[in-house]
Short mmCIF file of C-alpha atoms in Angstrom, two decimals:
data_model
loop_
_atom_site.label_atom_id
_atom_site.label_comp_id
_atom_site.label_asym_id
_atom_site.label_seq_id
_atom_site.Cartn_x
_atom_site.Cartn_y
_atom_site.Cartn_z
CA MET A 17 -26.02 5.38 -28.47
CA LYS A 18 -22.78 5.72 -26.53
CA LYS A 19 -21.28 9.08 -25.92
CA SER A 20 -17.63 9.22 -26.77
CA LYS A 21 -15.24 11.14 -24.63
CA ILE A 22 -13.92 14.22 -26.31
CA ARG A 23 -10.49 15.25 -25.17
CA LYS A 24 -9.33 18.76 -25.66
CA ASN A 25 -5.77 19.29 -26.58
CA ILE A 26 -4.56 22.27 -24.68
CA LYS A 27 -1.98 24.20 -26.62
CA ARG A 28 0.56 26.08 -24.60
CA ARG A 29 3.06 28.59 -25.68
CA PRO A 30 6.55 27.20 -26.16
CA GLY A 31 8.59 27.38 -22.99
CA THR A 32 5.62 27.47 -20.60
CA VAL A 33 5.17 24.84 -17.93
CA SER A 34 1.87 23.11 -17.30
CA ASN A 35 0.04 23.84 -14.09
CA LEU A 36 0.52 20.26 -12.90
CA TYR A 37 2.37 19.93 -9.63
CA PHE A 38 4.75 17.22 -10.84
CA HIS A 39 6.15 18.11 -14.25
CA GLU A 40 9.32 17.80 -16.29
CA GLY A 41 10.89 20.63 -14.30
CA THR A 42 10.38 18.64 -11.11
CA GLN A 43 11.99 15.60 -12.71
CA ASN A 44 14.99 17.72 -13.74
CA ALA A 45 15.20 19.27 -10.26
CA ILE A 46 15.32 15.83 -8.65
CA GLU A 47 18.08 14.73 -11.00
CA SER A 48 20.10 17.90 -10.33
CA PHE A 49 19.50 17.47 -6.57
CA GLN A 50 21.06 14.02 -6.79
CA THR A 51 24.10 15.16 -8.76
CA THR A 52 24.87 18.22 -6.63
CA ASN A 53 27.10 17.65 -3.62
CA GLU A 54 26.77 21.12 -2.10
CA LYS A 55 24.25 21.18 0.76
CA ARG A 56 23.17 24.78 0.14
CA GLU A 57 22.49 24.12 -3.52
CA GLN A 58 20.54 20.96 -2.68
CA GLU A 59 18.50 22.88 -0.10
CA LYS A 60 17.75 25.60 -2.63
CA ILE A 61 16.62 23.08 -5.27
CA TYR A 62 14.54 21.15 -2.77
CA ILE A 63 12.70 24.17 -1.40
CA ALA A 64 12.07 25.79 -4.78
CA ASP A 65 11.13 22.82 -6.96
CA ILE A 66 10.82 19.51 -5.12
CA TYR A 67 9.05 20.35 -1.85
CA PRO A 68 5.96 21.92 -3.49
CA ALA A 69 5.54 18.83 -5.69
CA PHE A 70 5.94 16.46 -2.72
CA ASN A 71 3.55 18.55 -0.66
CA LYS A 72 0.80 18.42 -3.28
CA LEU A 73 1.42 14.73 -4.05
CA VAL A 74 1.09 13.71 -0.41
CA GLU A 75 -1.94 15.94 0.09
CA ASN A 76 -3.72 14.33 -2.87
CA LEU A 77 -2.85 10.78 -1.79
CA ILE A 78 -4.09 11.37 1.74
CA TYR A 79 -7.46 12.67 0.57
CA VAL A 80 -8.01 10.43 -2.45
CA HIS A 81 -7.25 7.20 -0.61
CA GLY A 82 -8.79 8.20 2.71
CA PHE A 83 -5.76 8.25 4.98
CA VAL A 84 -7.07 11.32 6.82
CA GLY A 85 -7.94 9.53 10.08
CA LEU A 86 -4.53 7.91 10.57
CA TYR A 87 -2.82 10.37 12.85
CA ASP A 88 -3.95 12.74 15.52
CA SER A 89 -3.55 15.55 13.02
CA TYR A 90 -3.47 15.77 9.26
CA GLU A 91 -0.33 17.95 9.34
CA ASP A 92 1.65 15.31 11.28
CA LEU A 93 0.81 12.63 8.74
CA LYS A 94 1.62 14.90 5.81
CA ASN A 95 4.93 16.03 7.31
CA ASP A 96 5.98 12.47 8.13
CA CYS A 97 5.27 11.35 4.58
CA ILE A 98 7.11 14.31 3.03
CA THR A 99 10.09 13.61 5.30
CA PHE A 100 10.05 9.98 4.17
CA LEU A 101 10.03 11.10 0.52
CA TYR A 102 12.96 13.42 1.21
CA GLU A 103 14.90 10.49 2.66
CA ALA A 104 14.07 8.43 -0.45
CA LEU A 105 15.30 11.11 -2.88
CA HIS A 106 18.71 9.50 -3.31
CA LYS A 107 17.11 6.13 -4.22
CA PHE A 108 15.41 7.38 -7.38
CA ASP A 109 17.22 6.28 -10.54
CA ALA A 110 16.18 8.18 -13.68
CA SER A 111 18.41 6.02 -15.86
CA ARG A 112 15.96 3.12 -15.45
CA GLY A 113 13.42 5.00 -17.55
CA THR A 114 10.86 5.65 -14.81
CA LYS A 115 9.32 9.00 -14.17
CA ALA A 116 9.84 10.68 -10.81
CA PHE A 117 6.09 11.05 -10.31
CA SER A 118 5.52 7.29 -10.71
CA TYR A 119 8.31 6.40 -8.32
CA PHE A 120 7.48 8.89 -5.58
CA SER A 121 3.71 8.36 -5.73
CA ILE A 122 4.22 4.63 -5.16
CA VAL A 123 6.72 5.27 -2.36
CA ALA A 124 4.34 7.72 -0.65
CA LYS A 125 1.30 5.47 -1.07
CA ASN A 126 3.18 2.48 0.36
CA PHE A 127 4.32 4.61 3.30
CA LEU A 128 0.72 5.64 4.00
CA ILE A 129 -0.55 2.06 3.69
CA ILE A 130 2.09 0.77 6.10
CA LYS A 131 1.35 3.56 8.57
CA SER A 132 -2.39 2.83 8.38
CA LYS A 133 -1.82 -0.87 9.07
CA GLN A 134 0.45 -0.04 12.01
CA ARG A 135 -2.11 2.37 13.39
CA ALA A 136 -4.94 -0.15 12.99
CA SER A 137 -3.00 -2.89 14.79
CA LYS A 138 -2.05 -0.47 17.55
CA LEU A 139 -5.71 0.48 18.02
CA LYS A 140 -6.71 -3.20 18.19
CA LYS A 141 -4.21 -3.80 20.98
CA ASN A 142 -5.59 -1.00 23.14
CA VAL A 143 -8.57 -2.07 25.22
CA SER A 144 -10.53 0.39 27.26
CA MET A 145 -11.71 -0.63 30.72
CA ASP A 146 -14.79 1.48 30.14
CA ASP A 147 -15.86 -0.76 27.29
CA SER A 148 -18.10 -3.26 29.07
CA ASP A 149 -18.73 -5.34 25.95
CA SER A 150 -15.11 -6.39 25.43
CA LEU A 151 -14.19 -7.19 29.06
CA SER A 152 -15.90 -9.42 31.57
CA GLN A 153 -16.21 -8.35 35.19
CA GLU A 154 -13.53 -10.89 36.12
CA ASP A 155 -11.12 -9.32 33.62
CA VAL A 156 -11.81 -5.85 35.02
CA ASN A 157 -11.17 -7.09 38.57
CA GLU A 158 -7.90 -8.73 37.52
CA ILE A 159 -6.68 -5.60 35.78
CA GLU A 160 -7.58 -3.42 38.77
CA LYS A 161 -5.86 -5.90 41.10
CA TYR A 162 -2.74 -5.84 38.93
CA PHE A 163 -2.60 -2.07 38.87
CA THR A 164 -3.09 -1.73 42.64
CA ILE A 165 -0.20 -4.18 43.21
CA PHE A 166 1.91 -2.37 40.61
CA VAL A 167 1.19 1.08 42.08
CA ASN A 168 1.83 -0.01 45.69
CA GLU A 169 5.30 -1.42 44.92
#
């Protein structure tokens, strides 16, 4: 006998906003951010409504998809991704019928994937001289010879 999933419909009072971090108010804030030309007004909208949603979105993506080990610190990765989302704010087009959450979650996830691939390739290029398995003694001697010539010049 299979158990069926029972979904509860949560009834909210009219006019209340759900506790989700990306909601209709965030969508409206992004649209008003795009239409406003005043920098102070844009800054106010971003700090009050958009930044908290971006912050939580990026935080969830980093932990859910395992991007934690990408940077030296978690905060650097999170801040870089939020900055990238801020730069992509003007590219969102609500008239196409997409939701802001869908658009920005894909943009953030792609950013994190690209950064992880760049980091992985960078780590592959770095070879430690202390790692005896990856270098032969001849290679170590050549590298030391090169560096002594380079340093003496």
